[in-house]
Amino acid sequence: MSPFGEIVSLTVLAVWLLLAISLFLLAGLAGWVRNPLKIDHCWRLSGHLLLASLMVTLLVAATVIAQALAGNTMVTDAGRQLGLYPGGISVWMALMVTFVGWVILRFADTYLRGDPGRERFLPWFLVIIGSVLVLVFTNHLLVLAGAWIGVSLALHHLLTLYRDRPEARMAAIQKFIVSRLGDTLIVAGVMLLYLHYGTFYIPEMFSLSGNHSADSMSLALASVALALAAALKCAQIPFHGWLIRVMEAPTPVSALLHAGVINLGGFLWLRLFPLFDGFTAGHMILLVVGGVTAVVAVMTMMTQYSVKHALAWSTCAQMGFMLFEIGMGAYTLAFLHLLAHSLYKAHSFLASGRTVVVTAKRPFPDASNTTRVLWGVGAGTMAAMLLAIEPRIVEHNILLGALLVFAVAAATLGIPAATTHMARLRLAGMALMLVPIYVLCHLLIGPAVPDHSGFALTAIAEVAGGLILAALVTGSLLVTLAPKHPLTRSLRVHFSHGCYLEQPFDRLTRKLASEALRAPAMFYRQPHRPFTREERS
């Protein structure tokens, strides 16, 4: 490695780290000042810092690519000196976090203007963004666990931005309980990994993973602890009720939660899966819990009338799909899913007001079921033929292939009535384009994900995954093609309440937090008061 390359890599990473630290310093300043003009200055400076972080992260990406082309370890060695692990997954995550954070900040600056919660939003927002950046770039498991806990604690303050709302307080209490359980589990998982590998440094663990026994009890228990921590962070059933209630928080908080925080459970596994040799008990937990959550949440989402509640259930379902894919060993798809969901969900929440206006218009009527099924089966068959010709597209995973074929067929089922055959052909062609688009995205994202070609599902996992996909396909087709069938109407009643799966945890939470829920709003915050003349000067 040339000295010049080492100096460049070290300088770029040092600047990146300084910008991340600056977010915490600015958060402290924004929480301390009371002058409105200085607060506005903090908002503008925050936007500049996030934009600078985005640009420097692009430079880090360039140095990582240069390292890969040159076949040296200049970036890795420079990162080790600063406590950073600048791998492909870290860079992609940092790019997504800084970009989404910058967009949400610009939206919130206008959205919260004149709102009494505006001055409390910025400090905790910056702490969350800074903690997530540290979490994705650190090379030390204890720092990762500390950043994980920091994100949870800071998010609690944003969820209670409107503490006079009972549902917001209930959601915050539930999230606090779930987060503390998740924090305990991730600390336990980190300590179990240390017992197995004898170090807290992630790169050293990766280098030792092939030399240690995969049958270690501590490694198996670590996979279980980390799987449960990921499920709790991703609001999986039955600990998902808080995610629906946080709709009481302002839109920027919802966008930040659904686009940048809730997917950290998936990132945890995408970061650490090379430490586990093949399919583990943790993979089975992710596959079953994530799959069941996806099925229930998809069906529930289709019964919601509130835009934000539908989006919340959509997040629950998407996180379930992501964990299901990780459980199947489809790590590249899961990482692509994480990035795509973050961008899509941030836009969905920030544009939710416009969505209400658009959906108020009369929709186009659907074509007959016969027409929709014929075109859907045709498009799905073509997709299946493409995957049969080139099974490497889905990493030779039959469950992943079935999921992609169903996605193509489902996209074709929305053919409206009175469309010409040429228009239907174009719609089917657009749906079929999902396959090459996935191939391109896979080629773009794939090099960032560590090699997992030797991963293989067990027979029980294949059966469980097949049953979950069959339930999803059956339920979706029933709702789409037979919405007025008595069975569909009966199911709609139960799914509109999430099959009541959150009620046991709700009752436990209300019992534990009855005093806090009965307390008046004054117990949580002082009433908003205008600034004094001295503060304005």
PDB file of N, CA, C and O in Angstrom, residues 50 96-98 100-105 107-108 121-130 132 151 154-155 158-159 243 250-264 315 341-342 345-347 349-350:
ATOM      1  N   LEU A  50     -25.289  17.496   7.458  1.00  0.00           N
ATOM      2  CA  LEU A  50     -25.776  16.263   6.845  1.00  0.00           C
ATOM      3  C   LEU A  50     -25.391  16.196   5.373  1.00  0.00           C
ATOM      4  O   LEU A  50     -25.014  15.127   4.865  1.00  0.00           O
ATOM      5  N   MET A  96     -27.537   6.075   2.641  1.00  0.00           N
ATOM      6  CA  MET A  96     -28.990   6.114   2.792  1.00  0.00           C
ATOM      7  C   MET A  96     -29.394   6.957   4.009  1.00  0.00           C
ATOM      8  O   MET A  96     -30.308   7.788   3.925  1.00  0.00           O
ATOM      9  N   VAL A  97     -28.698   6.777   5.126  1.00  0.00           N
ATOM     10  CA  VAL A  97     -29.059   7.478   6.361  1.00  0.00           C
ATOM     11  C   VAL A  97     -28.860   8.984   6.213  1.00  0.00           C
ATOM     12  O   VAL A  97     -29.731   9.780   6.600  1.00  0.00           O
ATOM     13  N   THR A  98     -27.726   9.400   5.659  1.00  0.00           N
ATOM     14  CA  THR A  98     -27.474  10.839   5.521  1.00  0.00           C
ATOM     15  C   THR A  98     -28.430  11.476   4.522  1.00  0.00           C
ATOM     16  O   THR A  98     -28.908  12.597   4.747  1.00  0.00           O
ATOM     17  N   VAL A 100     -31.560  10.387   3.568  1.00  0.00           N
ATOM     18  CA  VAL A 100     -32.919  10.415   4.126  1.00  0.00           C
ATOM     19  C   VAL A 100     -32.993  11.408   5.286  1.00  0.00           C
ATOM     20  O   VAL A 100     -33.971  12.154   5.418  1.00  0.00           O
ATOM     21  N   GLY A 101     -31.961  11.442   6.136  1.00  0.00           N
ATOM     22  CA  GLY A 101     -31.948  12.401   7.236  1.00  0.00           C
ATOM     23  C   GLY A 101     -31.977  13.835   6.746  1.00  0.00           C
ATOM     24  O   GLY A 101     -32.684  14.683   7.314  1.00  0.00           O
ATOM     25  N   TRP A 102     -31.216  14.140   5.689  1.00  0.00           N
ATOM     26  CA  TRP A 102     -31.201  15.496   5.128  1.00  0.00           C
ATOM     27  C   TRP A 102     -32.570  15.883   4.580  1.00  0.00           C
ATOM     28  O   TRP A 102     -33.060  16.992   4.804  1.00  0.00           O
ATOM     29  N   VAL A 103     -33.219  14.943   3.873  1.00  0.00           N
ATOM     30  CA  VAL A 103     -34.552  15.217   3.311  1.00  0.00           C
ATOM     31  C   VAL A 103     -35.569  15.457   4.422  1.00  0.00           C
ATOM     32  O   VAL A 103     -36.367  16.407   4.376  1.00  0.00           O
ATOM     33  N   ILE A 104     -35.562  14.595   5.449  1.00  0.00           N
ATOM     34  CA  ILE A 104     -36.517  14.735   6.551  1.00  0.00           C
ATOM     35  C   ILE A 104     -36.282  16.050   7.301  1.00  0.00           C
ATOM     36  O   ILE A 104     -37.227  16.733   7.706  1.00  0.00           O
ATOM     37  N   LEU A 105     -35.012  16.418   7.480  1.00  0.00           N
ATOM     38  CA  LEU A 105     -34.700  17.668   8.179  1.00  0.00           C
ATOM     39  C   LEU A 105     -35.244  18.879   7.416  1.00  0.00           C
ATOM     40  O   LEU A 105     -35.823  19.796   8.015  1.00  0.00           O
ATOM     41  N   PHE A 107     -37.770  18.902   5.369  1.00  0.00           N
ATOM     42  CA  PHE A 107     -39.226  18.856   5.493  1.00  0.00           C
ATOM     43  C   PHE A 107     -39.669  19.340   6.870  1.00  0.00           C
ATOM     44  O   PHE A 107     -40.604  20.135   7.002  1.00  0.00           O
ATOM     45  N   ALA A 108     -38.986  18.863   7.922  1.00  0.00           N
ATOM     46  CA  ALA A 108     -39.376  19.199   9.296  1.00  0.00           C
ATOM     47  C   ALA A 108     -39.169  20.668   9.594  1.00  0.00           C
ATOM     48  O   ALA A 108     -39.913  21.263  10.390  1.00  0.00           O
ATOM     49  N   PHE A 121     -37.366  18.870  18.835  1.00  0.00           N
ATOM     50  CA  PHE A 121     -37.174  17.886  17.762  1.00  0.00           C
ATOM     51  C   PHE A 121     -35.727  17.808  17.311  1.00  0.00           C
ATOM     52  O   PHE A 121     -35.151  16.714  17.184  1.00  0.00           O
ATOM     53  N   LEU A 122     -35.110  18.965  17.056  1.00  0.00           N
ATOM     54  CA  LEU A 122     -33.791  18.977  16.422  1.00  0.00           C
ATOM     55  C   LEU A 122     -32.709  18.254  17.233  1.00  0.00           C
ATOM     56  O   LEU A 122     -31.958  17.440  16.658  1.00  0.00           O
ATOM     57  N   PRO A 123     -32.545  18.511  18.548  1.00  0.00           N
ATOM     58  CA  PRO A 123     -31.452  17.831  19.267  1.00  0.00           C
ATOM     59  C   PRO A 123     -31.547  16.313  19.211  1.00  0.00           C
ATOM     60  O   PRO A 123     -30.543  15.635  18.934  1.00  0.00           O
ATOM     61  N   TRP A 124     -32.742  15.778  19.456  1.00  0.00           N
ATOM     62  CA  TRP A 124     -32.879  14.315  19.473  1.00  0.00           C
ATOM     63  C   TRP A 124     -32.796  13.729  18.069  1.00  0.00           C
ATOM     64  O   TRP A 124     -32.303  12.597  17.896  1.00  0.00           O
ATOM     65  N   PHE A 125     -33.241  14.481  17.079  1.00  0.00           N
ATOM     66  CA  PHE A 125     -33.091  14.039  15.689  1.00  0.00           C
ATOM     67  C   PHE A 125     -31.616  13.880  15.342  1.00  0.00           C
ATOM     68  O   PHE A 125     -31.202  12.869  14.740  1.00  0.00           O
ATOM     69  N   LEU A 126     -30.808  14.851  15.708  1.00  0.00           N
ATOM     70  CA  LEU A 126     -29.378  14.787  15.416  1.00  0.00           C
ATOM     71  C   LEU A 126     -28.696  13.662  16.185  1.00  0.00           C
ATOM     72  O   LEU A 126     -27.790  13.000  15.659  1.00  0.00           O
ATOM     73  N   VAL A 127     -29.128  13.427  17.420  1.00  0.00           N
ATOM     74  CA  VAL A 127     -28.555  12.317  18.192  1.00  0.00           C
ATOM     75  C   VAL A 127     -28.864  10.987  17.513  1.00  0.00           C
ATOM     76  O   VAL A 127     -27.999  10.098  17.436  1.00  0.00           O
ATOM     77  N   ILE A 128     -30.086  10.832  17.006  1.00  0.00           N
ATOM     78  CA  ILE A 128     -30.447   9.591  16.327  1.00  0.00           C
ATOM     79  C   ILE A 128     -29.605   9.393  15.075  1.00  0.00           C
ATOM     80  O   ILE A 128     -29.041   8.304  14.852  1.00  0.00           O
ATOM     81  N   ILE A 129     -29.509  10.425  14.237  1.00  0.00           N
ATOM     82  CA  ILE A 129     -28.728  10.292  13.008  1.00  0.00           C
ATOM     83  C   ILE A 129     -27.265   9.982  13.329  1.00  0.00           C
ATOM     84  O   ILE A 129     -26.645   9.086  12.723  1.00  0.00           O
ATOM     85  N   GLY A 130     -26.690  10.707  14.292  1.00  0.00           N
ATOM     86  CA  GLY A 130     -25.304  10.453  14.669  1.00  0.00           C
ATOM     87  C   GLY A 130     -25.099   9.052  15.217  1.00  0.00           C
ATOM     88  O   GLY A 130     -24.104   8.385  14.887  1.00  0.00           O
ATOM     89  N   VAL A 132     -26.905   6.353  14.580  1.00  0.00           N
ATOM     90  CA  VAL A 132     -27.032   5.370  13.502  1.00  0.00           C
ATOM     91  C   VAL A 132     -25.753   5.330  12.661  1.00  0.00           C
ATOM     92  O   VAL A 132     -25.276   4.252  12.278  1.00  0.00           O
ATOM     93  N   VAL A 151     -29.777   5.095  20.072  1.00  0.00           N
ATOM     94  CA  VAL A 151     -30.873   5.329  19.127  1.00  0.00           C
ATOM     95  C   VAL A 151     -32.216   5.135  19.812  1.00  0.00           C
ATOM     96  O   VAL A 151     -33.145   5.943  19.652  1.00  0.00           O
ATOM     97  N   ALA A 154     -32.951   8.073  22.367  1.00  0.00           N
ATOM     98  CA  ALA A 154     -33.254   9.337  21.706  1.00  0.00           C
ATOM     99  C   ALA A 154     -34.605   9.281  21.010  1.00  0.00           C
ATOM    100  O   ALA A 154     -35.364  10.259  21.012  1.00  0.00           O
ATOM    101  N   LEU A 155     -34.926   8.134  20.418  1.00  0.00           N
ATOM    102  CA  LEU A 155     -36.213   8.007  19.731  1.00  0.00           C
ATOM    103  C   LEU A 155     -37.376   8.154  20.700  1.00  0.00           C
ATOM    104  O   LEU A 155     -38.440   8.679  20.335  1.00  0.00           O
ATOM    105  N   LEU A 158     -38.531  11.673  20.856  1.00  0.00           N
ATOM    106  CA  LEU A 158     -39.280  12.131  19.687  1.00  0.00           C
ATOM    107  C   LEU A 158     -40.690  11.557  19.658  1.00  0.00           C
ATOM    108  O   LEU A 158     -41.634  12.223  19.224  1.00  0.00           O
ATOM    109  N   LEU A 159     -40.850  10.327  20.114  1.00  0.00           N
ATOM    110  CA  LEU A 159     -42.183   9.726  20.140  1.00  0.00           C
ATOM    111  C   LEU A 159     -43.098  10.432  21.133  1.00  0.00           C
ATOM    112  O   LEU A 159     -44.322  10.385  20.996  1.00  0.00           O
ATOM    113  N   LEU A 243     -45.913   0.436  17.162  1.00  0.00           N
ATOM    114  CA  LEU A 243     -45.650   1.012  15.847  1.00  0.00           C
ATOM    115  C   LEU A 243     -46.898   1.651  15.264  1.00  0.00           C
ATOM    116  O   LEU A 243     -46.816   2.660  14.550  1.00  0.00           O
ATOM    117  N   PRO A 250     -45.566  13.591  15.098  1.00  0.00           N
ATOM    118  CA  PRO A 250     -45.615  14.356  13.842  1.00  0.00           C
ATOM    119  C   PRO A 250     -45.019  13.577  12.684  1.00  0.00           C
ATOM    120  O   PRO A 250     -44.218  12.642  12.883  1.00  0.00           O
ATOM    121  N   THR A 251     -45.385  13.969  11.470  1.00  0.00           N
ATOM    122  CA  THR A 251     -44.985  13.242  10.268  1.00  0.00           C
ATOM    123  C   THR A 251     -43.471  13.066  10.141  1.00  0.00           C
ATOM    124  O   THR A 251     -43.020  11.975   9.781  1.00  0.00           O
ATOM    125  N   PRO A 252     -42.633  14.079  10.416  1.00  0.00           N
ATOM    126  CA  PRO A 252     -41.183  13.853  10.303  1.00  0.00           C
ATOM    127  C   PRO A 252     -40.669  12.751  11.232  1.00  0.00           C
ATOM    128  O   PRO A 252     -39.754  12.014  10.864  1.00  0.00           O
ATOM    129  N   VAL A 253     -41.260  12.633  12.420  1.00  0.00           N
ATOM    130  CA  VAL A 253     -40.854  11.567  13.337  1.00  0.00           C
ATOM    131  C   VAL A 253     -41.232  10.213  12.765  1.00  0.00           C
ATOM    132  O   VAL A 253     -40.453   9.256  12.805  1.00  0.00           O
ATOM    133  N   SER A 254     -42.453  10.116  12.208  1.00  0.00           N
ATOM    134  CA  SER A 254     -42.885   8.856  11.594  1.00  0.00           C
ATOM    135  C   SER A 254     -41.975   8.480  10.439  1.00  0.00           C
ATOM    136  O   SER A 254     -41.586   7.313  10.288  1.00  0.00           O
ATOM    137  N   ALA A 255     -41.619   9.462   9.606  1.00  0.00           N
ATOM    138  CA  ALA A 255     -40.743   9.182   8.467  1.00  0.00           C
ATOM    139  C   ALA A 255     -39.372   8.716   8.942  1.00  0.00           C
ATOM    140  O   ALA A 255     -38.794   7.763   8.389  1.00  0.00           O
ATOM    141  N   LEU A 256     -38.819   9.355   9.963  1.00  0.00           N
ATOM    142  CA  LEU A 256     -37.509   8.960  10.495  1.00  0.00           C
ATOM    143  C   LEU A 256     -37.556   7.552  11.068  1.00  0.00           C
ATOM    144  O   LEU A 256     -36.657   6.740  10.842  1.00  0.00           O
ATOM    145  N   LEU A 257     -38.600   7.253  11.817  1.00  0.00           N
ATOM    146  CA  LEU A 257     -38.725   5.931  12.435  1.00  0.00           C
ATOM    147  C   LEU A 257     -38.846   4.847  11.384  1.00  0.00           C
ATOM    148  O   LEU A 257     -38.118   3.845  11.410  1.00  0.00           O
ATOM    149  N   HIS A 258     -39.768   5.034  10.444  1.00  0.00           N
ATOM    150  CA  HIS A 258     -40.073   3.977   9.478  1.00  0.00           C
ATOM    151  C   HIS A 258     -39.002   3.841   8.398  1.00  0.00           C
ATOM    152  O   HIS A 258     -38.877   2.780   7.791  1.00  0.00           O
ATOM    153  N   ALA A 259     -38.255   4.920   8.135  1.00  0.00           N
ATOM    154  CA  ALA A 259     -37.274   4.866   7.053  1.00  0.00           C
ATOM    155  C   ALA A 259     -35.854   4.622   7.537  1.00  0.00           C
ATOM    156  O   ALA A 259     -35.043   4.086   6.782  1.00  0.00           O
ATOM    157  N   GLY A 260     -35.519   5.010   8.768  1.00  0.00           N
ATOM    158  CA  GLY A 260     -34.131   4.938   9.160  1.00  0.00           C
ATOM    159  C   GLY A 260     -33.808   4.215  10.440  1.00  0.00           C
ATOM    160  O   GLY A 260     -32.651   3.876  10.679  1.00  0.00           O
ATOM    161  N   VAL A 261     -34.794   3.948  11.302  1.00  0.00           N
ATOM    162  CA  VAL A 261     -34.509   3.367  12.609  1.00  0.00           C
ATOM    163  C   VAL A 261     -34.986   1.920  12.699  1.00  0.00           C
ATOM    164  O   VAL A 261     -34.257   1.039  13.167  1.00  0.00           O
ATOM    165  N   ILE A 262     -36.196   1.685  12.212  1.00  0.00           N
ATOM    166  CA  ILE A 262     -36.802   0.373  12.451  1.00  0.00           C
ATOM    167  C   ILE A 262     -36.087  -0.740  11.702  1.00  0.00           C
ATOM    168  O   ILE A 262     -36.197  -1.914  12.057  1.00  0.00           O
ATOM    169  N   ASN A 263     -35.323  -0.396  10.647  1.00  0.00           N
ATOM    170  CA  ASN A 263     -34.640  -1.436   9.879  1.00  0.00           C
ATOM    171  C   ASN A 263     -33.280  -1.813  10.449  1.00  0.00           C
ATOM    172  O   ASN A 263     -32.557  -2.614   9.853  1.00  0.00           O
ATOM    173  N   LEU A 264     -32.912  -1.259  11.607  1.00  0.00           N
ATOM    174  CA  LEU A 264     -31.610  -1.572  12.181  1.00  0.00           C
ATOM    175  C   LEU A 264     -31.502  -3.031  12.606  1.00  0.00           C
ATOM    176  O   LEU A 264     -30.389  -3.574  12.682  1.00  0.00           O
ATOM    177  N   THR A 315     -45.031  -1.058   6.933  1.00  0.00           N
ATOM    178  CA  THR A 315     -43.688  -1.152   7.502  1.00  0.00           C
ATOM    179  C   THR A 315     -43.513  -2.460   8.265  1.00  0.00           C
ATOM    180  O   THR A 315     -42.487  -3.141   8.148  1.00  0.00           O
ATOM    181  N   HIS A 341     -36.817   0.016   0.860  1.00  0.00           N
ATOM    182  CA  HIS A 341     -37.920   0.341   1.769  1.00  0.00           C
ATOM    183  C   HIS A 341     -37.680   1.674   2.463  1.00  0.00           C
ATOM    184  O   HIS A 341     -38.617   2.452   2.664  1.00  0.00           O
ATOM    185  N   SER A 342     -36.447   1.961   2.834  1.00  0.00           N
ATOM    186  CA  SER A 342     -36.159   3.216   3.516  1.00  0.00           C
ATOM    187  C   SER A 342     -36.511   4.413   2.639  1.00  0.00           C
ATOM    188  O   SER A 342     -37.155   5.367   3.089  1.00  0.00           O
ATOM    189  N   LYS A 345     -40.443   4.437   1.964  1.00  0.00           N
ATOM    190  CA  LYS A 345     -41.282   4.754   3.115  1.00  0.00           C
ATOM    191  C   LYS A 345     -41.084   6.197   3.567  1.00  0.00           C
ATOM    192  O   LYS A 345     -42.041   6.834   4.026  1.00  0.00           O
ATOM    193  N   ALA A 346     -39.880   6.727   3.458  1.00  0.00           N
ATOM    194  CA  ALA A 346     -39.678   8.144   3.775  1.00  0.00           C
ATOM    195  C   ALA A 346     -40.520   9.011   2.854  1.00  0.00           C
ATOM    196  O   ALA A 346     -41.194   9.951   3.299  1.00  0.00           O
ATOM    197  N   HIS A 347     -40.499   8.701   1.565  1.00  0.00           N
ATOM    198  CA  HIS A 347     -41.316   9.471   0.613  1.00  0.00           C
ATOM    199  C   HIS A 347     -42.797   9.301   0.911  1.00  0.00           C
ATOM    200  O   HIS A 347     -43.572  10.266   0.847  1.00  0.00           O
ATOM    201  N   PHE A 349     -44.407   8.722   3.742  1.00  0.00           N
ATOM    202  CA  PHE A 349     -44.869   9.492   4.899  1.00  0.00           C
ATOM    203  C   PHE A 349     -44.833  10.989   4.632  1.00  0.00           C
ATOM    204  O   PHE A 349     -45.755  11.716   4.994  1.00  0.00           O
ATOM    205  N   LEU A 350     -43.753  11.454   4.002  1.00  0.00           N
ATOM    206  CA  LEU A 350     -43.667  12.879   3.744  1.00  0.00           C
ATOM    207  C   LEU A 350     -44.706  13.336   2.721  1.00  0.00           C
ATOM    208  O   LEU A 350     -45.089  14.513   2.707  1.00  0.00           O
TER     209      LEU A 350
END
